[in-house]
Amino acid sequence: MVKGKYYVVAKGRKTGIFRDWPTTKALVDGYTGARYKSFLTEQEAQDWLAGFKSGSNSKPPVSQSALLATNEVVNQAQQIRVYTDGGNRNTGNVRGGHVKGDDLSAWAYLIVTPTGQRYDGTAGEYGATNNKMELTALRSALERLQELGLQNDPILMTLDSHYVLDPIMKNWLAGWQRRGWKKSNGEPVLNLELWRQISALLPHFTQLTMQWAKGHANNEGNIYVDELLNQTMDKM
């Protein structure tokens, strides 16, 4: 018996049911309005695809700005909760000073589904800034959600980084793109490749809400990812 997930592409370069994520990802990446989802059984996959073709679950995706600004209230029990964080240990240099090549840096994410399933990820890097790690955590979480086929589900993402949140929530990101990835003052956008990747990923998420939380305070998910990335740095 073949085990693994069934990936359904209802709208993409090719539609159908596929058995591996890399094949599915190639069919939907960069495809405007792509619709896809993963299932544990073939019957569920077939039912969802049939429902899409009949129009019962073919709600078109909204624009990036609309999905992030929506005031639609979703039952919290039905939301996927996502937490991301990045960190850096500046050893021996002044606070706010340049990161040194041997400074420890790491990122982490946590995904919690309404049924209690938990997925997390973390990795470390030497000499990376805190901001780069925050962006890497977000990108990695979005990619994992995509891989799990959850991009069309209600998602509440919690971050403690205004550096990451403000360009998305305040629509600066769209302005940067219009100006050729330059800020309003003409300065180039830092961490450009990560911002490009995030910008390409966000439109795939049709019910994504983002919010800020004070770092390392009393938010259980935020505390978890902070501890996870610090464990990663401890092992480096």
Tab-separated table of C-alpha atoms in Angstrom:
chain	number	residue	atom	x	y	z
A	1	MET	CA	0.000	0.000	0.000
A	2	VAL	CA	1.410	3.385	-0.998
A	3	LYS	CA	1.507	5.812	1.912
A	4	GLY	CA	1.792	9.572	1.848
A	5	LYS	CA	-0.347	12.537	0.997
A	6	TYR	CA	-2.515	13.186	-2.020
A	7	TYR	CA	-1.930	16.645	-3.476
A	8	VAL	CA	-4.794	18.064	-5.500
A	9	VAL	CA	-4.248	20.835	-8.032
A	10	ALA	CA	-7.610	22.294	-9.016
A	11	LYS	CA	-6.100	25.318	-10.749
A	12	GLY	CA	-2.507	25.393	-11.962
A	13	ARG	CA	-0.283	24.596	-14.918
A	14	LYS	CA	-1.770	21.114	-14.812
A	15	THR	CA	-4.693	19.872	-12.730
A	16	GLY	CA	-5.215	16.534	-11.066
A	17	ILE	CA	-4.117	14.480	-8.078
A	18	PHE	CA	-0.399	14.009	-7.424
A	19	ARG	CA	1.571	11.999	-4.866
A	20	ASP	CA	4.570	14.233	-4.166
A	21	TRP	CA	5.024	17.868	-3.128
A	22	PRO	CA	7.880	18.834	-5.511
A	23	THR	CA	5.712	17.954	-8.533
A	24	THR	CA	2.766	19.837	-7.081
A	25	LYS	CA	4.882	22.853	-6.155
A	26	ALA	CA	6.188	23.155	-9.725
A	27	LEU	CA	2.603	23.261	-11.021
A	28	VAL	CA	1.418	26.067	-8.736
A	29	ASP	CA	4.451	28.245	-7.988
A	30	GLY	CA	4.074	31.563	-9.772
A	31	TYR	CA	0.680	30.575	-11.190
A	32	THR	CA	-1.831	33.372	-10.547
A	33	GLY	CA	-4.857	32.197	-8.579
A	34	ALA	CA	-3.530	28.675	-8.064
A	35	ARG	CA	-5.764	26.416	-5.939
A	36	TYR	CA	-4.435	23.256	-4.347
A	37	LYS	CA	-4.758	21.244	-1.152
A	38	SER	CA	-3.383	18.054	0.408
A	39	PHE	CA	-5.330	15.089	1.812
A	40	LEU	CA	-4.516	11.876	3.632
A	41	THR	CA	-6.812	9.683	1.495
A	42	GLU	CA	-7.447	9.464	-2.231
A	43	GLN	CA	-11.216	9.630	-1.713
A	44	GLU	CA	-10.965	12.960	0.111
A	45	ALA	CA	-8.764	14.278	-2.682
A	46	GLN	CA	-11.219	13.164	-5.349
A	47	ASP	CA	-14.182	14.659	-3.464
A	48	TRP	CA	-12.444	18.031	-3.079
A	49	LEU	CA	-11.464	18.156	-6.742
A	50	ALA	CA	-14.997	17.234	-7.771
A	51	GLY	CA	-16.351	19.932	-5.476
A	52	PHE	CA	-14.064	22.505	-7.027
A	53	LYS	CA	-15.154	21.556	-10.542
A	54	SER	CA	-18.796	21.819	-9.495
A	55	GLY	CA	-18.183	25.224	-7.994
A	56	SER	CA	-18.962	24.318	-4.389
A	57	ASN	CA	-15.476	25.132	-3.116
A	58	SER	CA	-14.051	27.310	-5.862
A	59	LYS	CA	-14.022	30.644	-4.049
A	60	PRO	CA	-11.455	32.773	-5.905
A	61	PRO	CA	-8.461	34.055	-3.963
A	62	VAL	CA	-8.495	37.674	-2.897
A	63	SER	CA	-5.699	40.115	-3.497
A	64	GLN	CA	-2.770	40.283	-1.093
A	65	SER	CA	-3.764	43.668	0.268
A	66	ALA	CA	-7.382	42.626	0.705
A	67	LEU	CA	-6.616	39.402	2.519
A	68	LEU	CA	-4.298	41.155	4.954
A	69	ALA	CA	-6.677	44.021	5.626
A	70	THR	CA	-9.848	41.952	5.975
A	71	ASN	CA	-12.010	42.491	9.049
A	72	GLU	CA	-13.887	39.240	8.562
A	73	VAL	CA	-14.166	37.493	11.907
A	74	VAL	CA	-13.241	33.821	11.823
A	75	ASN	CA	-14.005	31.488	14.704
A	76	GLN	CA	-10.671	31.164	16.496
A	77	ALA	CA	-11.251	27.444	16.996
A	78	GLN	CA	-11.222	27.029	13.219
A	79	GLN	CA	-8.020	28.965	12.609
A	80	ILE	CA	-4.569	27.557	12.034
A	81	ARG	CA	-2.192	29.316	14.421
A	82	VAL	CA	1.308	30.140	13.205
A	83	TYR	CA	4.163	31.667	15.201
A	84	THR	CA	7.521	32.763	13.780
A	85	ASP	CA	10.619	34.275	15.329
A	86	GLY	CA	14.255	35.038	14.575
A	87	GLY	CA	17.187	35.848	16.793
A	88	ASN	CA	20.862	36.731	16.903
A	89	ARG	CA	23.449	36.697	19.667
A	90	ASN	CA	25.788	39.643	19.344
A	91	THR	CA	28.813	38.472	21.259
A	92	GLY	CA	31.300	41.146	22.227
A	93	ASN	CA	29.950	43.997	20.100
A	94	VAL	CA	27.799	46.872	21.283
A	95	ARG	CA	24.036	46.658	21.190
A	96	GLY	CA	22.849	47.649	17.731
A	97	GLY	CA	26.319	47.242	16.270
A	98	HIS	CA	27.173	45.252	13.194
A	99	VAL	CA	26.790	41.488	13.370
A	100	LYS	CA	30.102	39.684	13.351
A	101	GLY	CA	30.806	36.666	11.200
A	102	ASP	CA	30.923	34.272	14.122
A	103	ASP	CA	27.781	35.550	15.868
A	104	LEU	CA	25.088	32.908	16.303
A	105	SER	CA	21.755	33.403	14.557
A	106	ALA	CA	18.667	31.209	14.179
A	107	TRP	CA	14.997	31.161	13.202
A	108	ALA	CA	11.990	29.017	14.106
A	109	TYR	CA	8.302	28.572	13.358
A	110	LEU	CA	5.383	26.675	14.876
A	111	ILE	CA	2.162	25.684	13.097
A	112	VAL	CA	-0.810	24.463	15.147
A	113	THR	CA	-3.923	23.177	13.358
A	114	PRO	CA	-7.464	23.296	14.823
A	115	THR	CA	-7.234	19.528	15.430
A	116	GLY	CA	-4.087	19.944	17.497
A	117	GLN	CA	-1.476	18.831	14.971
A	118	ARG	CA	1.819	20.664	15.453
A	119	TYR	CA	4.573	21.278	12.933
A	120	ASP	CA	7.748	23.206	13.687
A	121	GLY	CA	11.023	24.028	12.019
A	122	THR	CA	14.275	25.744	12.913
A	123	ALA	CA	17.795	26.248	11.607
A	124	GLY	CA	20.849	28.292	12.474
A	125	GLU	CA	23.332	30.461	10.625
A	126	TYR	CA	26.504	32.330	11.502
A	127	GLY	CA	26.717	36.078	11.069
A	128	ALA	CA	23.101	36.701	10.023
A	129	THR	CA	21.159	39.683	11.316
A	130	ASN	CA	18.089	39.360	13.499
A	131	ASN	CA	15.981	40.834	10.683
A	132	LYS	CA	17.204	38.232	8.212
A	133	MET	CA	16.272	35.469	10.648
A	134	GLU	CA	12.802	36.962	11.203
A	135	LEU	CA	12.202	36.990	7.441
A	136	THR	CA	13.577	33.477	7.010
A	137	ALA	CA	11.207	32.211	9.689
A	138	LEU	CA	8.213	33.741	7.913
A	139	ARG	CA	9.249	32.421	4.505
A	140	SER	CA	9.861	28.945	5.909
A	141	ALA	CA	6.481	28.880	7.655
A	142	LEU	CA	4.669	29.954	4.475
A	143	GLU	CA	6.487	27.269	2.487
A	144	ARG	CA	5.588	24.606	5.056
A	145	LEU	CA	1.923	25.669	5.053
A	146	GLN	CA	1.989	25.412	1.274
A	147	GLU	CA	3.542	21.969	1.428
A	148	LEU	CA	0.804	20.871	3.852
A	149	GLY	CA	-1.854	22.213	1.477
A	150	LEU	CA	-3.200	24.652	4.066
A	151	GLN	CA	-2.886	27.885	2.105
A	152	ASN	CA	-6.661	28.210	1.602
A	153	ASP	CA	-7.551	27.627	5.263
A	154	PRO	CA	-8.097	30.410	7.829
A	155	ILE	CA	-4.663	31.229	9.244
A	156	LEU	CA	-3.717	33.579	12.067
A	157	MET	CA	-0.002	34.322	12.044
A	158	THR	CA	1.605	35.939	15.090
A	159	LEU	CA	4.976	37.727	14.901
A	160	ASP	CA	6.871	40.028	17.245
A	161	SER	CA	8.778	41.846	14.479
A	162	HIS	CA	7.551	45.190	13.171
A	163	TYR	CA	10.394	44.979	10.649
A	164	VAL	CA	8.530	42.089	9.013
A	165	LEU	CA	4.930	43.065	9.720
A	166	ASP	CA	4.903	46.758	8.779
A	167	PRO	CA	5.915	46.380	5.104
A	168	ILE	CA	3.175	43.776	4.648
A	169	MET	CA	0.384	45.231	6.769
A	170	LYS	CA	1.007	48.845	5.737
A	171	ASN	CA	1.395	47.929	2.061
A	172	TRP	CA	4.967	49.193	1.829
A	173	LEU	CA	5.864	45.956	0.085
A	174	ALA	CA	3.743	46.820	-2.945
A	175	GLY	CA	5.368	50.261	-3.123
A	176	TRP	CA	8.846	48.772	-2.981
A	177	GLN	CA	8.027	46.545	-5.929
A	178	ARG	CA	6.616	49.421	-7.977
A	179	ARG	CA	9.828	51.394	-7.388
A	180	GLY	CA	12.074	48.508	-8.386
A	181	TRP	CA	12.617	47.326	-4.819
A	182	LYS	CA	13.582	50.711	-3.455
A	183	LYS	CA	12.175	52.451	-0.401
A	184	SER	CA	10.342	55.754	-0.630
A	185	ASN	CA	13.628	57.549	0.164
A	186	GLY	CA	15.338	55.801	-2.757
A	187	GLU	CA	17.422	53.454	-0.614
A	188	PRO	CA	17.573	49.802	-1.707
A	189	VAL	CA	15.556	47.256	0.257
A	190	LEU	CA	17.755	45.098	2.475
A	191	ASN	CA	17.320	41.305	2.544
A	192	LEU	CA	15.953	41.668	-0.964
A	193	GLU	CA	15.878	37.990	-1.943
A	194	LEU	CA	13.865	37.039	1.121
A	195	TRP	CA	11.387	39.858	0.511
A	196	ARG	CA	11.021	38.711	-3.100
A	197	GLN	CA	10.283	35.153	-1.966
A	198	ILE	CA	7.751	36.286	0.628
A	199	SER	CA	6.083	38.588	-1.879
A	200	ALA	CA	5.656	35.638	-4.266
A	201	LEU	CA	4.265	33.377	-1.536
A	202	LEU	CA	1.695	35.681	0.079
A	203	PRO	CA	-0.842	35.792	-2.804
A	204	HIS	CA	-1.309	32.013	-2.494
A	205	PHE	CA	-2.878	32.464	0.954
A	206	THR	CA	-6.560	33.329	0.718
A	207	GLN	CA	-7.504	33.670	4.412
A	208	LEU	CA	-4.338	34.918	6.053
A	209	THR	CA	-4.415	37.345	8.968
A	210	MET	CA	-1.305	38.684	10.661
A	211	GLN	CA	-0.917	40.225	14.085
A	212	TRP	CA	1.830	41.568	16.343
A	213	ALA	CA	2.581	40.219	19.799
A	214	LYS	CA	5.079	41.518	22.329
A	215	GLY	CA	8.084	39.241	22.131
A	216	HIS	CA	8.741	36.738	24.910
A	217	ALA	CA	5.862	38.036	27.025
A	218	ASN	CA	2.902	35.766	27.767
A	219	ASN	CA	2.165	34.393	24.292
A	220	GLU	CA	2.713	30.645	24.513
A	221	GLY	CA	3.401	30.166	20.799
A	222	ASN	CA	5.866	33.049	20.656
A	223	ILE	CA	7.672	31.742	23.721
A	224	TYR	CA	7.888	28.293	22.131
A	225	VAL	CA	9.555	29.496	18.913
A	226	ASP	CA	11.933	31.738	20.868
A	227	GLU	CA	13.019	28.763	22.971
A	228	LEU	CA	13.314	26.600	19.846
A	229	LEU	CA	15.636	28.993	18.035
A	230	ASN	CA	17.725	29.454	21.176
A	231	GLN	CA	18.106	25.676	21.443
A	232	THR	CA	19.355	25.737	17.854
A	233	MET	CA	21.950	28.388	18.691
A	234	ASP	CA	23.008	26.436	21.786
A	235	LYS	CA	23.837	23.475	19.537
A	236	MET	CA	25.863	25.488	17.025
